[in-house]
mmCIF file of C-alpha atoms in Angstrom:
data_model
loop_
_atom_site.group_PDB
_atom_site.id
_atom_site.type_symbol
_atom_site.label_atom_id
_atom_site.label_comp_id
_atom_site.label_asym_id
_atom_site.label_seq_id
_atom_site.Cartn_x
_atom_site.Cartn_y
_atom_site.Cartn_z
ATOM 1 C CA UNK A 18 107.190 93.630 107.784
ATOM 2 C CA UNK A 19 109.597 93.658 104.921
ATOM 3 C CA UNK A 20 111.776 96.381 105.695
ATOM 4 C CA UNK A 21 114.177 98.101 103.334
ATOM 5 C CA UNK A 22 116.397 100.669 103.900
ATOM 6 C CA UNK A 23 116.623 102.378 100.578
ATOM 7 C CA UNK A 24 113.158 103.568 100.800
ATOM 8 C CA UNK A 25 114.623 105.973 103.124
ATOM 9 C CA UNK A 26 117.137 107.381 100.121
ATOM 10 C CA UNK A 27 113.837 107.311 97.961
ATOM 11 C CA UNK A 28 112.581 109.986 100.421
ATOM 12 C CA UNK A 29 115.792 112.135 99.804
ATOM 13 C CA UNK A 30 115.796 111.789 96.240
ATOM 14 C CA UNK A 31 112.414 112.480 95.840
ATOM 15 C CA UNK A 32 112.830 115.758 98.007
ATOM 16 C CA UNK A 33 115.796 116.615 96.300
ATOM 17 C CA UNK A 34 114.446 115.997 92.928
ATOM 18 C CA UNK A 35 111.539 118.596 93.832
ATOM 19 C CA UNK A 36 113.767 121.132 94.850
ATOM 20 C CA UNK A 37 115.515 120.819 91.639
ATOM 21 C CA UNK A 38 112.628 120.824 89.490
ATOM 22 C CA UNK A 39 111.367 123.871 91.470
ATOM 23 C CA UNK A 40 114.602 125.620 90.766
ATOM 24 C CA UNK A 41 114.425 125.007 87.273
ATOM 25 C CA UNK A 42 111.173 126.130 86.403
ATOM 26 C CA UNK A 43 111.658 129.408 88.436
ATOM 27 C CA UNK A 44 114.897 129.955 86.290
ATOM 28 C CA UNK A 45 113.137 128.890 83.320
ATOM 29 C CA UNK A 46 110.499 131.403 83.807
ATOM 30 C CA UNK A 47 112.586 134.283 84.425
ATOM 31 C CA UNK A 48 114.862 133.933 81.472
ATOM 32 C CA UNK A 49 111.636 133.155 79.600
ATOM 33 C CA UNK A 50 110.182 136.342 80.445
ATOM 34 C CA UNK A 51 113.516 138.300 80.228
ATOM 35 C CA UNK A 52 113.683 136.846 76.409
ATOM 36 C CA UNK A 53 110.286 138.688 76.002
ATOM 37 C CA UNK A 54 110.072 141.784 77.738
ATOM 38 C CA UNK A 55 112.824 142.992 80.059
ATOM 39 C CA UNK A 56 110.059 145.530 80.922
ATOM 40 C CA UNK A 57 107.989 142.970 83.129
ATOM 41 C CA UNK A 58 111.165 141.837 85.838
ATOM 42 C CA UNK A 59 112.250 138.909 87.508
ATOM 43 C CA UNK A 60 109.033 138.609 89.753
ATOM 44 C CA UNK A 61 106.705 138.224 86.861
ATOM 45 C CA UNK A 62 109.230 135.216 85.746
ATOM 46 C CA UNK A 63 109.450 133.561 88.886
ATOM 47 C CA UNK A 64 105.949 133.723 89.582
ATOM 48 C CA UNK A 65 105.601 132.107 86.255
ATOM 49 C CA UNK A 66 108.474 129.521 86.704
ATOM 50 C CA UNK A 67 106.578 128.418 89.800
ATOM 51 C CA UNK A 68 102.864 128.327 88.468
ATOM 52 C CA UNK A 69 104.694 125.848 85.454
ATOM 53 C CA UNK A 70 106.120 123.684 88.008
ATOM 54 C CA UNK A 71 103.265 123.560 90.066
ATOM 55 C CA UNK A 72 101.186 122.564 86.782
ATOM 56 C CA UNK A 73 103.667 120.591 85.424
ATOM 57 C CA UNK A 74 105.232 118.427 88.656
ATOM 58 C CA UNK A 75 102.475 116.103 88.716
ATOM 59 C CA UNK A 76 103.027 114.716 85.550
ATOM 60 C CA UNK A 77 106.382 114.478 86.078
ATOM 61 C CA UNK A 78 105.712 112.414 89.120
ATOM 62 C CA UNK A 79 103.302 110.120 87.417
ATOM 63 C CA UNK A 80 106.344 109.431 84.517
ATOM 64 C CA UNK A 81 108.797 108.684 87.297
ATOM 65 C CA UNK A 82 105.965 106.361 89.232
ATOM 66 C CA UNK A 83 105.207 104.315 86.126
ATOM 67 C CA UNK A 84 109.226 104.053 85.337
ATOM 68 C CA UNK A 85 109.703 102.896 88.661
ATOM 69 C CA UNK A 86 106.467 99.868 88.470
ATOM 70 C CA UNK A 87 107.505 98.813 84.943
ATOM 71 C CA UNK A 88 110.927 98.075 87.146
ATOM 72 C CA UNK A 89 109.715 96.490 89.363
ATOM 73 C CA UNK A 90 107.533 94.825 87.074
ATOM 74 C CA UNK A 91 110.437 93.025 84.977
ATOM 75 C CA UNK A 92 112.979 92.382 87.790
ATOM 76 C CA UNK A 93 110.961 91.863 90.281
ATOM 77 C CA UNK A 94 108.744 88.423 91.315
ATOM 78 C CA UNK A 95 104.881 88.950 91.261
ATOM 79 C CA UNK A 96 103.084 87.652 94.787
ATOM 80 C CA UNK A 97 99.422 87.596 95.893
ATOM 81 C CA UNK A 98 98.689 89.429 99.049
ATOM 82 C CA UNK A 99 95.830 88.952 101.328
ATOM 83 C CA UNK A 100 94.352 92.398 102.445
ATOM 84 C CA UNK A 101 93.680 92.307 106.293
ATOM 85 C CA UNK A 102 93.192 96.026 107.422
ATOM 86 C CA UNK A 103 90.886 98.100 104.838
ATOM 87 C CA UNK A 104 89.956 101.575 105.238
ATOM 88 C CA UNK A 105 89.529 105.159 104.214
ATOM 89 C CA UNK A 106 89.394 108.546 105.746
ATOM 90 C CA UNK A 107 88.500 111.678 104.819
ATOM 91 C CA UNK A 108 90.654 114.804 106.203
ATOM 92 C CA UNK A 109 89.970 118.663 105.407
ATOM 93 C CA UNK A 110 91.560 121.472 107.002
ATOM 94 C CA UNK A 111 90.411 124.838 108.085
ATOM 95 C CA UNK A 112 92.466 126.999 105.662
ATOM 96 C CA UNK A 113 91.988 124.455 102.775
ATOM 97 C CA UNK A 114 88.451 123.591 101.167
ATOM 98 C CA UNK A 115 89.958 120.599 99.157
ATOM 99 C CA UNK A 116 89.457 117.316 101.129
ATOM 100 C CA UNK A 117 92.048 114.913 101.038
ATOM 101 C CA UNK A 118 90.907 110.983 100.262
ATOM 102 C CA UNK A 119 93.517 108.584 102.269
ATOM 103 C CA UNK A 120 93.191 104.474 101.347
ATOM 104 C CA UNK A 121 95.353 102.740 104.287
ATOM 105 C CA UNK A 122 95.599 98.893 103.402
ATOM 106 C CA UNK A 123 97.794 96.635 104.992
ATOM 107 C CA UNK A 124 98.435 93.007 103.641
ATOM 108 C CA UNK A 125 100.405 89.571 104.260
ATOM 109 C CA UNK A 126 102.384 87.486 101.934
ATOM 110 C CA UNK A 127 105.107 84.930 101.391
ATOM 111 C CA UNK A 128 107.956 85.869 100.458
ATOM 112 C CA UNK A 129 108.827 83.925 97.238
ATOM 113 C CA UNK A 130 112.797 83.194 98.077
ATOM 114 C CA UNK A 131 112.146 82.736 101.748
ATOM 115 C CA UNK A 132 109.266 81.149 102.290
ATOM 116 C CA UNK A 133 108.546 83.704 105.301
ATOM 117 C CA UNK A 134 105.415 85.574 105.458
ATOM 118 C CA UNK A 135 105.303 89.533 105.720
ATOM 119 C CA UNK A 136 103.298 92.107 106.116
ATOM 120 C CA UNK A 137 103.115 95.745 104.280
ATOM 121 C CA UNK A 138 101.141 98.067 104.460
ATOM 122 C CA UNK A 139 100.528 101.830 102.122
ATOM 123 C CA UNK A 140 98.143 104.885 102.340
ATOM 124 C CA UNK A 141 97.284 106.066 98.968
ATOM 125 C CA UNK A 142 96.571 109.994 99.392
ATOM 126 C CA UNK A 143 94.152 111.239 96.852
ATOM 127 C CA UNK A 144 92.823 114.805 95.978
ATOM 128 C CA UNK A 145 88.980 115.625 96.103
ATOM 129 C CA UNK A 146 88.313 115.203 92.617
ATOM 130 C CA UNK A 147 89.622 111.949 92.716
ATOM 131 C CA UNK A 148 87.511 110.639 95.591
ATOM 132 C CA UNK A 149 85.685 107.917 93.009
ATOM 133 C CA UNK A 150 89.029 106.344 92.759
ATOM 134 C CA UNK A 151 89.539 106.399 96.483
ATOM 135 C CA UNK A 152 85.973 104.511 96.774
ATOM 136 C CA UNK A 153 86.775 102.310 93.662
ATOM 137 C CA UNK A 154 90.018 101.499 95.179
ATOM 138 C CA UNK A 155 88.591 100.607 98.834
ATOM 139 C CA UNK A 156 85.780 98.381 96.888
ATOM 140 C CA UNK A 157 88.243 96.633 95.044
ATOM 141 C CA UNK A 158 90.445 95.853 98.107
ATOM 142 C CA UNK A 159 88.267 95.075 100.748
ATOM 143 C CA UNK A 160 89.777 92.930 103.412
ATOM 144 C CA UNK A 161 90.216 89.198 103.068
ATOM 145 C CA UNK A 162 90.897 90.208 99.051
ATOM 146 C CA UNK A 163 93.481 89.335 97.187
ATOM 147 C CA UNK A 164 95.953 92.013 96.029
ATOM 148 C CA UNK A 165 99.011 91.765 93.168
ATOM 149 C CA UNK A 166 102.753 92.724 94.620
ATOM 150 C CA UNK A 167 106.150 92.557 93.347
ATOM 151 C CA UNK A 168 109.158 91.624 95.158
ATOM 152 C CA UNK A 169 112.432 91.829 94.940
ATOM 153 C CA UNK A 170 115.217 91.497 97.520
ATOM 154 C CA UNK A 171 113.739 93.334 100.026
ATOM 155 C CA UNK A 172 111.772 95.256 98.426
ATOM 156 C CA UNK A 173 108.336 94.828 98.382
ATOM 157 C CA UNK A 174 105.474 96.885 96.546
ATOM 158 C CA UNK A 175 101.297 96.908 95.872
ATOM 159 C CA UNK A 176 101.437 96.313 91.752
ATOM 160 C CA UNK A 177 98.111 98.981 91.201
ATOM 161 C CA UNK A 178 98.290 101.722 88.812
ATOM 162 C CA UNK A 179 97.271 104.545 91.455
ATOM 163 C CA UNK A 180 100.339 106.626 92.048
ATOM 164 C CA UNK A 181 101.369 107.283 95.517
ATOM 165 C CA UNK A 182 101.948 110.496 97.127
ATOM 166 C CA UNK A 183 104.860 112.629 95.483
ATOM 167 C CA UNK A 184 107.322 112.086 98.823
ATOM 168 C CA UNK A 185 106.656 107.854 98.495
ATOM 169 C CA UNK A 186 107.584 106.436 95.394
ATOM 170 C CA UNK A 187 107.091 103.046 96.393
#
């Protein structure tokens, strides 16, 4: 497996960066509605500062994924991958009707510096509504298929335009 230790920081920042965002939309929202109506209080603002970050924080994520690829995609040294473990699952929990669409593959390749073959592997977590891209995805993978990844260092990552989830940029 090609192991590297800054995906670890990637969790933090990522964590970090949501906490931040949070915090800013909720501040947002109260001076927002404090800049219209006094009258309505700090609850109606931070209700408001949350329902924009909620609406707005995946599209932030999706900017920060496709800044990240295009990185990866200049500095970094594309590599085919053979898929050898395919599969979905479908979870759903009691509380929550929304089903959640998970697309584990695992792959080898040779490292192009090295010489030394790897393995990595990534579940892709998508939402209900997107379970046609979960399918398409698992179709278009299946094992013994070949799949694009960059590398760099020791870095690896799957080169496909599906974002991961929010905590696992890469």
């Amino acid at each position: 497996m090609l192991v590297n230790p800054v995906v670890f920081v990637y969790w933090v920042v990522s964590a970090v960066a949501a906490v931040l965002y949070f915090s800013g939309t909720m501040r947002a929202g109260v001076l927002g509605v404090s800049l219209v109506d006094e009258s309505l209080g700090p609850v109606f603002g931070l209700l408001g500062g949350v329902l924009l970050g909620l609406v707005t924080w995946p599209f932030v994520l999706m900017v920060v994924w496709w800044g990240r690829r295009a990185y990866l995609r200049r500095v970094g040294t594309p590599v085919t991958a053979t898929v050898i473990e395919s599969g979905r699952r479908v979870t759903t929990t009691e509380n929550n009707p929304f089903a959640t669409h998970r697309v584990r593959l695992k792959v080898t390749f040779t490292h192009p510096s090295t010489g030394v073959e790897y393995w990595a592997k990534k579940e892709f977590a998508m939402a209900e509504f997107r379970r046609s891209t979960a399918k398409a995805m698992l179709h278009q993978f299946p094992i013994g298929a070949e799949m694009p990844m960059l590398v760099r260092g020791r870095a690896g990552g799957f080169d496909v335009r599906h974002r991961p989830q929010w905590v696992d940029l890469w």
